[in-house]
Short mmCIF file of C-alpha atoms in Angstrom, two decimals:
data_model
loop_
_atom_site.label_atom_id
_atom_site.label_comp_id
_atom_site.label_asym_id
_atom_site.label_seq_id
_atom_site.Cartn_x
_atom_site.Cartn_y
_atom_site.Cartn_z
CA MET Z 1 109.09 217.65 62.24
CA SER Z 2 108.60 214.04 63.37
CA GLU Z 3 105.45 215.03 65.30
CA ASP Z 4 104.03 216.64 62.15
CA VAL Z 5 104.77 213.48 60.18
CA SER Z 6 103.17 211.24 62.83
CA GLU Z 7 100.09 213.46 63.05
CA ALA Z 8 99.81 213.43 59.29
CA GLY Z 9 100.08 209.66 59.36
CA ILE Z 10 97.32 209.45 61.95
CA GLU Z 11 95.09 211.75 59.93
CA SER Z 12 95.71 209.76 56.75
CA SER Z 13 94.99 206.48 58.54
CA GLU Z 14 91.80 207.94 60.03
CA GLU Z 15 90.63 208.95 56.57
CA GLN Z 16 90.66 205.25 55.64
CA LEU Z 17 88.45 204.35 58.61
CA SER Z 18 84.72 204.70 59.05
CA LYS Z 19 83.36 207.32 61.46
CA ASN Z 20 82.70 204.71 64.15
CA GLN Z 21 86.20 203.31 63.75
CA GLN Z 22 87.67 206.81 63.99
CA LYS Z 23 85.73 207.46 67.21
CA LYS Z 24 86.91 204.15 68.62
CA ALA Z 25 90.53 204.90 67.68
CA ARG Z 26 90.39 208.32 69.36
CA ARG Z 27 88.78 206.82 72.45
CA MET Z 28 91.47 204.12 72.65
CA ALA Z 29 94.18 206.79 72.27
CA LYS Z 30 92.68 208.83 75.13
CA MET Z 31 92.48 205.70 77.30
CA GLU Z 32 96.13 204.92 76.58
CA ILE Z 33 97.19 208.46 77.57
CA ALA Z 34 95.10 208.25 80.77
CA ARG Z 35 96.64 204.86 81.57
CA LYS Z 36 100.18 206.24 81.21
CA GLU Z 37 99.34 209.22 83.42
CA ARG Z 38 97.85 206.87 86.04
CA ARG Z 39 101.03 204.77 85.98
CA LEU Z 40 103.13 207.88 86.59
CA ARG Z 41 100.96 208.88 89.56
CA GLU Z 42 101.16 205.39 91.02
CA LYS Z 43 104.92 205.34 90.52
CA GLU Z 44 105.28 208.65 92.36
CA LYS Z 45 103.05 207.38 95.16
CA ARG Z 46 105.17 204.22 95.51
CA ARG Z 47 108.34 206.33 95.59
CA LYS Z 48 106.99 208.46 98.43
CA LEU Z 49 105.84 205.37 100.30
CA LYS Z 50 109.27 203.77 99.89
CA ASP Z 51 110.85 206.86 101.44
CA GLU Z 52 108.43 206.66 104.36
CA ILE Z 53 109.08 202.94 104.93
CA GLY Z 54 112.54 203.76 106.26
CA LYS Z 55 111.08 205.90 109.03
CA SER Z 56 109.82 204.65 112.38
CA ASP Z 57 106.09 204.07 112.93
CA ALA Z 58 105.95 207.14 115.18
CA ASN Z 59 106.99 209.41 112.31
CA VAL Z 60 104.81 207.80 109.65
CA PRO Z 61 101.35 209.41 109.23
CA GLU Z 62 98.36 207.17 109.94
CA SER Z 63 97.31 207.39 106.31
CA TYR Z 64 100.57 205.65 105.40
CA GLN Z 65 100.35 202.94 108.10
CA ALA Z 66 97.95 200.76 106.08
CA SER Z 67 99.91 201.41 102.90
CA ARG Z 68 103.10 200.38 104.66
CA LYS Z 69 101.55 197.08 105.76
CA THR Z 70 100.33 196.51 102.21
CA CYS Z 71 103.80 197.23 100.86
CA GLU Z 72 105.40 194.86 103.37
CA SER Z 73 102.87 192.19 102.43
CA LYS Z 74 103.77 192.61 98.75
CA ILE Z 75 107.45 192.26 99.63
CA MET Z 76 106.69 189.00 101.44
CA MET Z 77 104.68 187.67 98.49
CA ARG Z 78 107.49 188.57 96.13
CA SER Z 79 110.07 186.85 98.32
CA ARG Z 80 107.93 183.67 98.44
CA LEU Z 81 107.68 183.62 94.64
CA ILE Z 82 111.43 184.05 94.28
CA ALA Z 83 112.04 181.27 96.82
CA ALA Z 84 109.60 179.00 94.94
CA LYS Z 85 111.82 179.07 91.86
CA GLY Z 86 113.79 175.86 91.91
CA MET Z 87 112.32 174.82 95.27
CA SER Z 88 108.57 174.28 94.80
CA GLN Z 89 106.48 172.03 92.59
CA ARG Z 90 106.84 172.99 88.93
CA ILE Z 91 103.74 173.86 86.89
CA ALA Z 92 104.24 174.65 83.20
CA PHE Z 93 101.77 176.38 80.93
CA HIS Z 94 102.20 175.16 77.35
CA LEU Z 95 101.61 178.34 75.31
CA CYS Z 96 102.17 177.32 71.71
CA TRP Z 97 98.57 177.31 70.49
CA ASP Z 98 98.22 180.92 69.26
CA ALA Z 99 97.26 179.90 65.74
CA LEU Z 100 94.26 177.92 67.01
CA MET Z 101 92.69 180.88 68.83
CA ASN Z 102 90.98 184.04 67.72
CA ASP Z 103 91.49 187.45 69.36
CA ARG Z 104 88.71 186.89 71.90
CA GLU Z 105 90.13 183.54 72.99
CA LEU Z 106 93.64 185.00 73.25
CA SER Z 107 92.25 187.78 75.44
CA GLN Z 108 90.51 185.24 77.68
CA LEU Z 109 93.69 183.17 77.92
CA SER Z 110 95.73 186.21 78.96
CA ASP Z 111 93.16 186.96 81.68
CA GLN Z 112 93.32 183.36 82.92
CA LEU Z 113 97.12 183.45 83.08
CA GLN Z 114 96.90 186.68 85.07
CA ARG Z 115 94.45 185.03 87.52
CA CYS Z 116 96.81 182.06 87.91
CA TYR Z 117 99.71 184.36 88.72
CA GLY Z 118 97.63 186.37 91.19
CA CYS Z 119 96.42 183.20 92.90
CA ASN Z 120 99.96 181.84 93.11
CA LYS Z 121 101.28 185.15 94.44
CA LYS Z 122 98.79 185.13 97.34
CA SER Z 123 99.46 181.51 98.27
CA SER Z 124 101.55 180.65 101.31
CA SER Z 125 102.99 177.74 99.28
CA PRO Z 126 103.33 179.02 95.71
CA PHE Z 127 104.24 176.93 92.69
CA HIS Z 128 107.26 177.45 90.48
CA ILE Z 129 105.49 178.64 87.32
CA ILE Z 130 106.93 178.19 83.83
CA PHE Z 131 105.53 179.71 80.64
CA ALA Z 132 106.79 177.18 78.09
CA GLU Z 133 107.04 177.59 74.29
CA PHE Z 134 105.99 181.21 74.80
CA SER Z 135 107.09 183.28 71.81
CA LYS Z 136 107.60 186.98 72.42
CA LYS Z 137 106.70 187.54 68.78
CA GLY Z 138 103.38 185.75 69.18
CA ASN Z 139 99.90 187.22 69.50
CA LEU Z 140 99.42 185.89 73.02
CA TYR Z 141 102.51 187.65 74.35
CA SER Z 142 101.50 190.97 72.80
CA THR Z 143 97.99 190.54 74.22
CA CYS Z 144 99.35 189.90 77.72
CA ILE Z 145 101.62 192.95 77.51
CA ARG Z 146 98.78 195.15 76.27
CA LYS Z 147 96.18 194.01 78.80
CA HIS Z 148 98.15 193.46 82.00
CA GLN Z 149 100.43 196.08 83.48
CA GLY Z 150 103.71 194.65 84.75
CA PHE Z 151 103.34 191.35 82.88
CA GLU Z 152 106.99 191.41 81.88
CA GLN Z 153 107.93 191.59 85.56
CA TYR Z 154 106.00 188.45 86.55
CA ILE Z 155 108.17 186.19 88.69
CA VAL Z 156 107.91 183.19 86.38
CA ASP Z 157 110.24 181.42 83.99
CA MET Z 158 109.52 182.22 80.34
CA HIS Z 159 110.95 179.95 77.64
CA GLU Z 160 110.55 180.35 73.90
CA GLU Z 161 112.06 176.92 73.19
CA PRO Z 162 109.74 173.95 72.52
CA LEU Z 163 108.38 172.18 75.59
CA ILE Z 164 110.23 168.93 74.83
CA GLU Z 165 113.51 170.84 74.58
CA THR Z 166 112.97 172.75 77.83
CA PHE Z 167 112.30 169.56 79.83
CA ARG Z 168 113.09 165.88 79.51
CA LYS Z 169 110.11 163.84 78.35
CA ASN Z 170 110.23 161.61 81.41
CA GLU Z 171 109.81 164.69 83.60
CA LEU Z 172 106.53 165.76 81.98
CA ILE Z 173 102.96 164.89 82.92
CA TYR Z 174 100.50 166.66 80.64
CA LEU Z 175 97.12 167.35 82.26
CA THR Z 176 94.26 166.78 79.85
CA PRO Z 177 90.62 165.71 80.37
CA ASP Z 178 91.11 163.11 77.62
CA ALA Z 179 93.68 161.16 79.66
CA GLU Z 180 92.85 157.76 81.14
CA THR Z 181 95.23 157.98 84.12
CA LEU Z 182 93.98 159.79 87.22
CA LEU Z 183 96.25 162.26 88.96
CA GLU Z 184 96.55 161.07 92.56
CA VAL Z 185 99.63 162.89 93.93
CA LEU Z 186 102.02 165.64 92.93
CA ASP Z 187 105.53 164.29 92.42
CA PRO Z 188 108.13 167.02 93.12
CA SER Z 189 110.46 165.53 90.50
CA ARG Z 190 107.88 165.94 87.73
CA VAL Z 191 106.65 168.95 85.75
CA TYR Z 192 102.87 169.15 85.43
CA VAL Z 193 101.81 170.77 82.17
CA ILE Z 194 98.58 172.71 81.59
CA GLY Z 195 97.71 173.31 77.94
CA GLY Z 196 97.32 177.01 77.17
CA LEU Z 197 94.32 176.62 74.92
CA VAL Z 198 90.98 178.41 75.27
CA ASP Z 199 88.60 176.60 72.97
CA CYS Z 200 85.28 178.43 72.85
CA SER Z 201 84.66 176.62 69.56
CA VAL Z 202 85.56 173.26 71.19
CA LYS Z 203 88.81 172.21 69.55
CA LYS Z 204 89.15 168.61 70.65
CA ASN Z 205 92.15 166.33 71.10
CA HIS Z 206 94.91 168.85 70.32
CA THR Z 207 96.74 168.33 73.60
CA ILE Z 208 96.24 164.56 73.74
CA ASP Z 209 97.40 164.23 70.11
CA PHE Z 210 100.49 166.30 70.93
CA CYS Z 211 101.29 163.97 73.84
CA LYS Z 212 100.81 160.84 71.74
CA LYS Z 213 103.06 162.25 69.03
CA HIS Z 214 105.87 163.04 71.46
CA ASP Z 215 105.29 160.11 73.84
CA ILE Z 216 104.48 162.30 76.88
CA GLN Z 217 102.69 160.87 79.88
CA THR Z 218 99.19 162.25 80.51
CA ALA Z 219 96.83 162.46 83.47
CA CYS Z 220 93.51 164.02 84.36
CA LEU Z 221 92.12 165.43 87.58
CA PRO Z 222 90.34 162.75 89.66
CA ILE Z 223 86.94 164.42 89.33
CA GLN Z 224 85.00 161.22 88.67
CA LYS Z 225 86.66 159.44 91.60
CA TYR Z 226 85.76 162.02 94.24
CA MET Z 227 82.74 163.77 92.73
CA GLU Z 228 79.39 162.81 91.27
CA MET Z 229 76.66 164.51 89.28
CA ASP Z 230 73.85 166.25 91.09
CA TRP Z 231 70.82 165.60 88.87
CA SER Z 232 68.46 167.72 90.98
CA ASN Z 233 69.08 170.87 88.93
CA PRO Z 234 68.26 170.61 85.19
CA LYS Z 235 70.33 173.74 84.51
CA ASN Z 236 73.60 172.03 85.45
CA SER Z 237 76.02 171.59 82.53
CA TYR Z 238 77.83 168.43 83.79
CA LYS Z 239 80.94 169.42 81.83
CA ARG Z 240 84.39 168.35 83.00
CA ILE Z 241 86.15 170.94 80.82
CA LEU Z 242 87.67 173.55 83.13
CA THR Z 243 89.40 176.84 82.45
CA ILE Z 244 93.15 177.09 82.93
CA ASN Z 245 92.85 179.10 86.14
CA GLN Z 246 90.30 176.63 87.58
CA VAL Z 247 92.70 173.72 87.00
CA PHE Z 248 95.53 175.75 88.51
CA GLU Z 249 93.50 176.69 91.60
CA ILE Z 250 92.62 173.03 92.19
CA LEU Z 251 96.27 171.98 91.92
CA LEU Z 252 97.40 174.81 94.20
CA LYS Z 253 94.83 173.92 96.85
CA PHE Z 254 95.84 170.26 96.64
CA TYR Z 255 99.50 171.29 97.00
CA GLU Z 256 98.55 173.12 100.20
CA THR Z 257 96.19 170.50 101.67
CA ALA Z 258 97.01 167.14 99.99
CA ASP Z 259 93.24 166.52 99.95
CA TRP Z 260 91.27 166.24 96.70
CA LYS Z 261 87.98 166.53 98.60
CA VAL Z 262 89.04 170.01 99.64
CA SER Z 263 90.76 171.11 96.44
CA LEU Z 264 88.33 169.89 93.76
CA PRO Z 265 85.32 171.94 95.00
CA GLN Z 266 87.69 174.93 95.13
CA GLY Z 267 87.91 175.17 91.35
CA ILE Z 268 84.90 173.34 89.92
CA PRO Z 269 81.95 175.76 89.51
CA HIS Z 270 78.62 174.80 91.08
CA ARG Z 271 76.91 175.27 87.71
CA THR Z 272 78.65 172.16 86.38
CA GLY Z 273 76.54 170.05 88.72
CA TYR Z 274 79.45 168.14 90.28
CA VAL Z 275 79.33 167.59 94.04
CA LEU Z 276 81.48 165.52 96.37
CA LYS Z 277 80.48 161.88 96.59
CA GLN Z 278 78.62 160.96 99.75
CA GLU Z 279 80.32 158.45 102.01
CA SER Z 280 78.83 154.97 101.92
CA PRO Z 281 76.92 153.95 105.06
CA GLN Z 282 79.59 151.41 105.98
CA ASN Z 283 82.26 154.14 106.00
CA CYS Z 284 80.23 156.81 107.77
CA PRO Z 285 80.70 156.68 111.58
CA GLU Z 286 77.82 159.08 112.22
CA LEU Z 287 75.31 156.90 110.37
CA ASN Z 288 76.61 153.75 112.08
CA GLN Z 289 76.16 155.41 115.48
CA MET Z 290 72.61 156.47 114.54
CA SER Z 291 71.78 152.95 113.37
CA LYS Z 292 72.89 151.47 116.68
CA SER Z 293 70.90 153.95 118.78
CA GLU Z 294 67.72 153.65 116.65
CA GLY Z 295 67.97 149.95 115.85
CA GLN Z 296 67.96 150.55 112.07
CA SER Z 297 70.40 149.67 109.33
CA PRO Z 298 72.56 152.51 107.95
CA GLU Z 299 71.03 151.94 104.49
CA LYS Z 300 67.51 152.55 105.83
CA ILE Z 301 68.60 155.73 107.59
CA VAL Z 302 70.12 157.01 104.32
CA GLU Z 303 66.94 156.09 102.47
CA PHE Z 304 64.81 157.82 105.10
CA ASN Z 305 66.96 160.97 104.96
CA GLN Z 306 66.67 161.12 101.17
CA ILE Z 307 62.88 160.83 101.37
CA ASP Z 308 62.75 163.45 104.10
CA GLN Z 309 64.86 165.88 102.01
CA SER Z 310 62.68 165.37 98.94
CA ASP Z 311 59.55 166.22 100.92
CA SER Z 312 61.04 169.40 102.36
#
């Protein structure tokens, strides 16, 4: 009886749609059924693999050897993420900006959060990730659930309470490109906040205004200190606005290496036109050695090299 009612409801709803919308709805329904069937097959495959894990290598077929290593690797990644909770540097994503984004931007944000989690999961030194002010009734949460299988099982802390109630204000450092203070080090006692806002339509000053209102300390990545613009390519954008996952990848690399010259190029796309600053002649041992052997000043050698490169 209930199936008849639901089918009747579907038919009545389809009658209100155009033909293209009806085709799209049927296609989406078929995709959803296929996705559920694929999940069941994967679940059965994992169950069989789990049974085989308990056996010795001699009894495990070769086809399962690689799968076993993959499974063990996943177990190690999971254990690192669990250990990172309460032990590693805290990175919070401030996810209260649903109302400022359209469906496309929400979809992009969910993809970026998924990339951040995947990047953190693969790291040998993962962050302790917090999704702050993240309402389970919001559009972003439903988008993440719909688009990314297993999102609810992410090894992160999810808080629906406001950011300033989840943490003390003096713990927070909000990362925003509008800040005047450069981020130099990661303080383990602080929580570094990344604003969960994808602004394809360029919505300016929302995060910095939030911080001013609540008296929260701000900082920006030291891009201008360690990088400069490469004017040789007119197609470069020279924008310092980065996606959420790009900021996260830079921070994660810096957490691993403690070197901005290594971490900044990791996340800043080449198309922006930013390159690492060249060392001055006085601080470059190689140029000083060349100047001594050739009897020229380091500045002249740099000038000569630049002319030589422009001719090539």
